[in-house]
Amino acid sequence: CCGFLDEQHPNDFLFARNMVQNISNSMCVDTTKIVATGFSNGAFMSEVLGCESPDLFRGIAAVSGVVELRPGNDAAIARCSQNITMSTRRPEILLVHGDLDLIVPWTGESVLGFPTVPKDAEGWYTRNGCNPNPTQTLNLTYYTNQVWSNCTGWGGGAPANSVELVRHHDGGHVWPDDSEMDVSNYIFNWMVRLWQKPV
């Protein structure tokens, strides 16, 4: 998914879709509660799955990643927006990123095709039809957030979804787990709130 190798060999998007289908065929899976989450390359993949398969993934939680599609940078964001218009559904988005990340910089890395984190968030709240004026629900020493609400619902109903960007101040390329933030628990609670919303 992530970078500029041949996108069709292997086709990671088809693999992910087939994996969900195969698991659903053999186990009891609530298909309204499927979420993709990951760190770094896994975060790239999670965000791109939101671009490519919004009908399948109700939520995307990405830590230290951005939308990474050819040809990269702002064009990657535009391509995601173009791809997602093939579906009426929009996934709920949670982005967590350190502003001193040297691997996937907050300010972007044009040579590697990484858009800036604020541009990445803007792409999501724009394509998801959110209120462009964010609110703040997290205000800690090292963690603050912006939440864009009233976004297009995943089931096509009343606007209910949100896009959230958590900024890890002075944070690097890490999965936060400290006295202020247990990001695993933060994502879990985000998923529980998401699943309680009507489809």
mmCIF file of N, CA, C and O in Angstrom, residues 53 56 115-116 138 146 149 151 158 181:
data_model
loop_
_atom_site.group_PDB
_atom_site.id
_atom_site.type_symbol
_atom_site.label_atom_id
_atom_site.label_comp_id
_atom_site.label_asym_id
_atom_site.label_seq_id
_atom_site.Cartn_x
_atom_site.Cartn_y
_atom_site.Cartn_z
ATOM 1 N N SER A 53 -11.852 1.682 0.452
ATOM 2 C CA SER A 53 -12.942 0.780 0.850
ATOM 3 C C SER A 53 -13.798 1.382 1.959
ATOM 4 O O SER A 53 -13.992 0.775 3.022
ATOM 5 N N LEU A 56 -16.580 -0.700 3.465
ATOM 6 C CA LEU A 56 -16.247 -1.842 4.311
ATOM 7 C C LEU A 56 -15.784 -1.413 5.699
ATOM 8 O O LEU A 56 -16.149 -2.045 6.700
ATOM 9 N N PRO A 115 2.180 14.064 2.707
ATOM 10 C CA PRO A 115 1.579 15.374 2.926
ATOM 11 C C PRO A 115 1.740 15.783 4.390
ATOM 12 O O PRO A 115 2.066 14.949 5.253
ATOM 13 N N THR A 116 1.536 17.052 4.676
ATOM 14 C CA THR A 116 1.598 17.482 6.069
ATOM 15 C C THR A 116 0.430 16.879 6.846
ATOM 16 O O THR A 116 -0.612 16.538 6.276
ATOM 17 N N LEU A 138 -9.745 17.662 24.233
ATOM 18 C CA LEU A 138 -8.569 17.143 24.934
ATOM 19 C C LEU A 138 -7.570 18.277 25.087
ATOM 20 O O LEU A 138 -7.160 18.892 24.095
ATOM 21 N N GLN A 146 -8.212 18.370 17.950
ATOM 22 C CA GLN A 146 -9.213 19.100 17.193
ATOM 23 C C GLN A 146 -10.210 18.079 16.676
ATOM 24 O O GLN A 146 -9.813 17.021 16.173
ATOM 25 N N SER A 149 -16.905 17.868 13.496
ATOM 26 C CA SER A 149 -18.091 17.049 13.728
ATOM 27 C C SER A 149 -19.137 17.264 12.646
ATOM 28 O O SER A 149 -18.924 17.989 11.673
ATOM 29 N N CYS A 151 -20.144 15.168 10.456
ATOM 30 C CA CYS A 151 -19.691 14.630 9.175
ATOM 31 C C CYS A 151 -20.726 13.646 8.627
ATOM 32 O O CYS A 151 -21.606 13.175 9.342
ATOM 33 N N ALA A 158 -28.363 10.671 9.038
ATOM 34 C CA ALA A 158 -28.078 12.018 9.527
ATOM 35 C C ALA A 158 -26.591 12.156 9.851
ATOM 36 O O ALA A 158 -25.942 11.191 10.265
ATOM 37 N N MET A 181 -1.302 9.582 28.186
ATOM 38 C CA MET A 181 -1.990 8.971 27.050
ATOM 39 C C MET A 181 -1.630 7.494 26.908
ATOM 40 O O MET A 181 -0.462 7.148 26.737
#
